[in-house]
Amino acid sequence: MRDRRAPATATEGWDAAEFTGAVHAAVLGPAGAPDVVLVHGLGCSHRYFLPLARRLAPDARVAAVDLPGFGRTPGPPRAADVRGLSLALADWLRATGRGGAPLVAHSAGCQVVADLAAHSPDLAAPAVLLSPTMDRHARSTSRQLARLAADAPRERPALVPLLTRDYLTAGVRRIAATLDHLLDDPVEDKVGHLHAPTAVVRGRHDPVVSRRWAREVAALLPDGRLVEVPGAAHAVHHSAPDAVAAITRSALRAAQPRSRRAPGRARPAGS
């Protein structure tokens, strides 16, 4: 994946729009600070990570990557499966020199990170799994859609326009096809590859990720712990960014020492 510098404007609130090949990442925080990588969930993009990125930015260089087919990264005609998404993430981490940076993933992004650990242990890093899917006790389209519907009124109103924009960008067909791939992905067989310290974070009012499932995921991790955030639902990073930032800072401490700048780092577009 080659660095491609092209005119681009940063998404509102971010410092820069970084393109590596076709892959877009929104970046916030001081150059030279330790890296943190944010990986979004189904149908989403970098946009809903801004509240968390702002809390982390004083201490970290935050990069919220858009996976193929979502946000500002174009995708293949057919939706990529979990392995396809994780391979794209691995290529991007290597090309930008961010291998070994803490990974903060939300929802379906947790499945992508678990798959990444399975095939690319060289990119292993402390991780924060926010509201990890798919609950093996509710692995069907109907049950997942019902849980998402139950979650909607529990989220902050400001999340609605962000997700609406992202869902329209990705399109119903891509989201539906990706959901099928996620349901077929046995994430419980992969999380054991995350050998670095990993926190599983669940909003206490999350109807999508049950407490039972969150406990199972944490128990399957070689070095895992479960943290529940009071008052939060599925998008815990958006409704409780201060709490999630505190948890992520502990992952930053676990990741050091590491090189803060590796060769091959892509530069912000237009710089």
Coordinates of C-alpha atoms in Angstrom, one line a residue:
M1 CA 0.0 0.0 0.0
R2 CA 1.7 3.2 -1.1
D3 CA 1.4 6.6 0.5
R4 CA -0.8 8.8 -1.7
R5 CA -0.7 12.5 -0.9
A6 CA -3.8 14.2 -2.4
P7 CA -5.8 17.3 -1.6
A8 CA -8.3 16.6 1.1
T9 CA -9.9 18.4 3.9
A10 CA -10.1 17.0 7.4
T11 CA -13.4 15.9 8.8
E12 CA -14.9 18.5 11.1
G13 CA -13.1 18.5 14.4
W14 CA -10.1 16.5 13.3
D15 CA -6.6 17.8 12.6
A16 CA -6.0 16.0 9.3
A17 CA -7.3 13.6 6.7
E18 CA -4.6 11.0 6.0
F19 CA -4.7 8.8 2.9
T20 CA -2.6 5.7 2.5
G21 CA -3.4 4.3 -0.9
A22 CA -7.2 4.5 -0.8
V23 CA -7.5 4.1 2.9
H24 CA -8.6 7.2 4.9
A25 CA -7.9 7.9 8.5
A26 CA -8.9 11.0 10.5
V27 CA -6.1 12.1 12.8
L28 CA -6.1 14.2 15.9
G29 CA -3.4 14.9 18.5
P30 CA 0.2 16.1 18.6
A31 CA 2.8 14.8 16.2
G32 CA 5.3 12.6 18.0
A33 CA 2.9 11.5 20.7
P34 CA 2.2 7.7 21.2
D35 CA -0.2 6.4 18.6
V36 CA -3.7 5.0 19.3
V37 CA -5.7 3.4 16.5
L38 CA -9.6 3.4 16.5
V39 CA -11.5 0.8 14.6
H40 CA -15.2 1.4 13.9
G41 CA -18.2 -0.9 14.0
L42 CA -20.7 -2.0 11.3
G43 CA -21.8 0.8 8.9
C44 CA -19.9 3.4 10.9
S45 CA -16.8 5.5 10.3
H46 CA -14.2 7.7 12.0
R47 CA -16.9 10.3 12.7
Y48 CA -18.5 8.8 15.8
F49 CA -15.1 8.5 17.5
L50 CA -14.5 12.3 17.7
P51 CA -15.6 12.7 21.4
L52 CA -13.2 10.0 22.5
A53 CA -10.4 11.3 20.2
R54 CA -10.7 14.7 21.8
R55 CA -10.2 13.2 25.3
L56 CA -7.2 11.2 24.1
A57 CA -5.6 13.9 22.0
P58 CA -3.6 15.7 24.7
D59 CA -1.6 12.5 25.3
A60 CA -1.8 10.6 22.0
R61 CA -1.8 10.9 18.3
V62 CA -5.2 9.3 17.5
A63 CA -5.9 7.8 14.1
A64 CA -9.5 6.6 13.3
V65 CA -9.3 4.5 10.2
D66 CA -12.1 3.9 7.8
L67 CA -12.3 0.3 6.8
P68 CA -12.9 -0.5 3.1
G69 CA -16.5 0.4 2.0
F70 CA -17.1 2.7 5.0
G71 CA -16.6 6.4 5.7
R72 CA -14.1 8.0 3.2
T73 CA -12.5 4.7 2.1
P74 CA -14.0 3.1 -1.0
G75 CA -14.7 -0.6 -0.9
P76 CA -14.9 -3.4 -3.4
P77 CA -18.1 -4.0 -5.3
R78 CA -18.9 -7.0 -3.0
A79 CA -18.7 -6.3 0.8
A80 CA -15.5 -7.7 2.3
D81 CA -15.8 -10.4 4.9
V82 CA -14.1 -10.2 8.3
R83 CA -10.8 -11.6 7.0
G84 CA -10.9 -9.1 4.1
L85 CA -11.4 -6.2 6.5
S86 CA -8.7 -7.4 8.9
L87 CA -6.2 -7.9 6.1
A88 CA -6.9 -4.3 4.9
L89 CA -6.3 -3.1 8.5
A90 CA -3.0 -5.1 8.7
D91 CA -1.8 -3.6 5.4
W92 CA -2.6 -0.1 6.7
L93 CA -0.9 -0.6 10.1
R94 CA 2.3 -1.8 8.4
A95 CA 2.2 0.9 5.7
T96 CA 1.8 3.7 8.3
G97 CA 4.2 2.3 10.8
R98 CA 1.5 1.9 13.4
G99 CA 2.0 -1.8 14.1
G100 CA 2.1 -2.3 17.9
A101 CA 0.0 0.8 18.7
P102 CA -3.0 0.2 21.0
L103 CA -6.1 -0.7 19.2
V104 CA -9.5 0.6 20.4
A105 CA -12.3 -1.2 18.5
H106 CA -16.0 -0.9 18.8
S107 CA -18.7 -3.5 18.2
A108 CA -17.9 -5.3 14.8
G109 CA -14.5 -3.6 14.9
C110 CA -13.7 -6.0 17.7
Q111 CA -14.2 -8.9 15.4
V112 CA -11.8 -7.3 12.9
V113 CA -9.2 -6.8 15.5
A114 CA -9.5 -10.4 16.8
D115 CA -9.1 -11.7 13.3
L116 CA -6.1 -9.5 12.8
A117 CA -4.4 -11.0 15.9
A118 CA -5.1 -14.5 14.4
H119 CA -3.2 -13.9 11.2
S120 CA -0.8 -11.1 12.0
P121 CA 0.7 -11.6 15.5
D122 CA 3.5 -9.2 14.6
L123 CA 0.9 -6.4 14.9
A124 CA -0.2 -7.5 18.3
A125 CA -0.9 -4.7 20.7
P126 CA -2.8 -3.9 23.9
A127 CA -6.4 -3.6 22.9
V128 CA -9.7 -2.1 24.2
L129 CA -12.7 -4.0 22.9
L130 CA -15.8 -1.8 23.2
S131 CA -19.1 -3.6 23.1
P132 CA -17.7 -6.6 21.3
T133 CA -20.0 -8.6 18.9
M134 CA -21.3 -11.1 17.9
D135 CA -22.9 -12.6 21.0
R136 CA -22.9 -16.3 20.3
H137 CA -26.1 -16.6 22.3
A138 CA -28.0 -14.3 19.8
R139 CA -26.3 -15.1 16.5
S140 CA -29.1 -14.3 14.1
T141 CA -30.1 -11.4 12.0
S142 CA -33.5 -11.0 13.7
R143 CA -32.1 -11.0 17.2
Q144 CA -29.3 -8.6 16.4
L145 CA -31.7 -6.2 14.7
A146 CA -34.1 -6.4 17.7
R147 CA -31.2 -5.6 20.0
L148 CA -30.1 -2.7 17.9
A149 CA -33.6 -1.3 17.9
A150 CA -33.7 -1.5 21.7
D151 CA -30.4 0.3 21.9
A152 CA -31.4 3.3 19.7
P153 CA -33.4 5.2 22.3
R154 CA -30.6 4.7 24.9
E155 CA -28.0 6.5 22.9
R156 CA -27.2 10.2 22.8
P157 CA -29.3 12.1 20.3
A158 CA -26.1 13.6 18.7
L159 CA -25.2 10.0 17.5
V160 CA -28.3 9.8 15.2
P161 CA -27.1 12.2 12.5
L162 CA -23.6 10.8 12.5
L163 CA -24.8 7.2 12.0
T164 CA -27.5 8.3 9.5
R165 CA -24.8 9.9 7.3
D166 CA -22.5 6.9 7.6
Y167 CA -25.2 4.3 6.9
L168 CA -26.2 6.3 3.7
T169 CA -22.6 6.4 2.6
A170 CA -22.1 2.7 3.1
G171 CA -25.5 1.7 1.7
V172 CA -28.0 -0.9 2.8
R173 CA -26.6 -3.7 0.6
R174 CA -23.1 -3.4 1.9
I175 CA -24.2 -3.2 5.5
A176 CA -26.5 -6.2 5.2
A177 CA -23.8 -8.3 3.5
T178 CA -21.3 -7.3 6.1
L179 CA -23.7 -8.2 8.8
D180 CA -24.0 -11.7 7.3
H181 CA -20.2 -12.0 7.3
L182 CA -20.1 -10.9 11.0
L183 CA -22.8 -13.5 12.0
D184 CA -20.7 -16.2 10.3
D185 CA -17.5 -15.2 12.2
P186 CA -16.8 -17.3 15.3
V187 CA -15.0 -14.5 17.2
E188 CA -14.9 -16.6 20.4
D189 CA -12.4 -18.9 18.6
K190 CA -10.1 -15.9 17.8
V191 CA -9.9 -13.6 20.8
G192 CA -7.4 -16.0 22.4
H193 CA -4.9 -14.7 19.9
L194 CA -5.0 -11.3 21.7
H195 CA -2.1 -12.0 24.0
A196 CA -1.4 -8.4 25.0
P197 CA -3.3 -6.8 27.9
T198 CA -6.9 -6.3 26.7
A199 CA -9.9 -4.6 28.3
V200 CA -13.5 -5.6 27.4
V201 CA -15.7 -2.6 28.0
R202 CA -19.5 -2.8 28.1
G203 CA -22.0 0.0 28.8
R204 CA -24.2 -1.2 31.6
H205 CA -27.4 -0.5 29.6
D206 CA -26.2 -2.1 26.4
P207 CA -28.9 -4.4 25.0
V208 CA -26.7 -5.6 22.1
V209 CA -23.8 -7.0 24.2
S210 CA -25.1 -8.9 27.2
R211 CA -23.2 -9.0 30.4
R212 CA -23.0 -12.8 30.0
W213 CA -21.3 -12.4 26.6
A214 CA -18.9 -9.7 27.8
R215 CA -17.8 -11.9 30.6
E216 CA -17.2 -14.8 28.3
V217 CA -15.1 -12.7 26.0
A218 CA -13.0 -11.3 28.8
A219 CA -12.5 -14.9 30.2
L220 CA -11.3 -16.1 26.8
L221 CA -8.6 -13.5 26.7
P222 CA -5.1 -14.5 27.9
D223 CA -4.7 -11.2 29.7
G224 CA -8.2 -9.8 29.8
R225 CA -10.4 -7.8 32.2
L226 CA -14.0 -6.6 32.0
V227 CA -15.1 -3.0 32.7
E228 CA -18.7 -1.9 32.8
V229 CA -19.5 1.8 32.4
P230 CA -22.6 3.0 34.3
G231 CA -25.1 5.0 32.3
A232 CA -23.8 3.9 28.9
A233 CA -25.3 1.7 26.1
H234 CA -23.8 0.2 23.0
A235 CA -21.9 3.2 21.7
V236 CA -20.1 3.5 25.1
H237 CA -17.2 5.6 23.6
H238 CA -19.7 8.2 22.4
S239 CA -21.8 8.5 25.5
A240 CA -19.0 8.1 28.1
P241 CA -15.8 9.2 26.3
D242 CA -14.1 10.2 29.6
A243 CA -14.4 6.8 31.1
V244 CA -13.3 5.1 27.8
A245 CA -10.4 7.5 27.5
A246 CA -9.2 6.6 31.0
I247 CA -9.3 2.9 30.1
T248 CA -7.4 3.6 26.9
R249 CA -4.7 5.5 28.7
S250 CA -3.9 2.3 30.7
A251 CA -3.5 0.5 27.3
L252 CA -1.1 3.2 26.3
R253 CA 1.0 2.7 29.3
A254 CA 1.0 -1.1 28.6
A255 CA 2.2 -0.5 25.1
Q256 CA 5.3 1.5 26.0
P257 CA 8.1 1.6 25.4
R258 CA 7.7 1.5 21.6
S259 CA 8.9 3.6 18.7
R260 CA 6.8 6.7 18.3
R261 CA 7.7 7.1 14.7
A262 CA 8.4 4.2 12.4
P263 CA 9.7 4.4 8.8
G264 CA 6.9 4.4 6.2
R265 CA 4.5 6.6 8.1
A266 CA 2.0 8.2 5.8
R267 CA 1.7 12.0 6.0
P268 CA -1.4 14.0 6.3
A269 CA -2.9 14.7 2.9
G270 CA -2.2 18.2 1.7
S271 CA 0.7 18.6 4.1

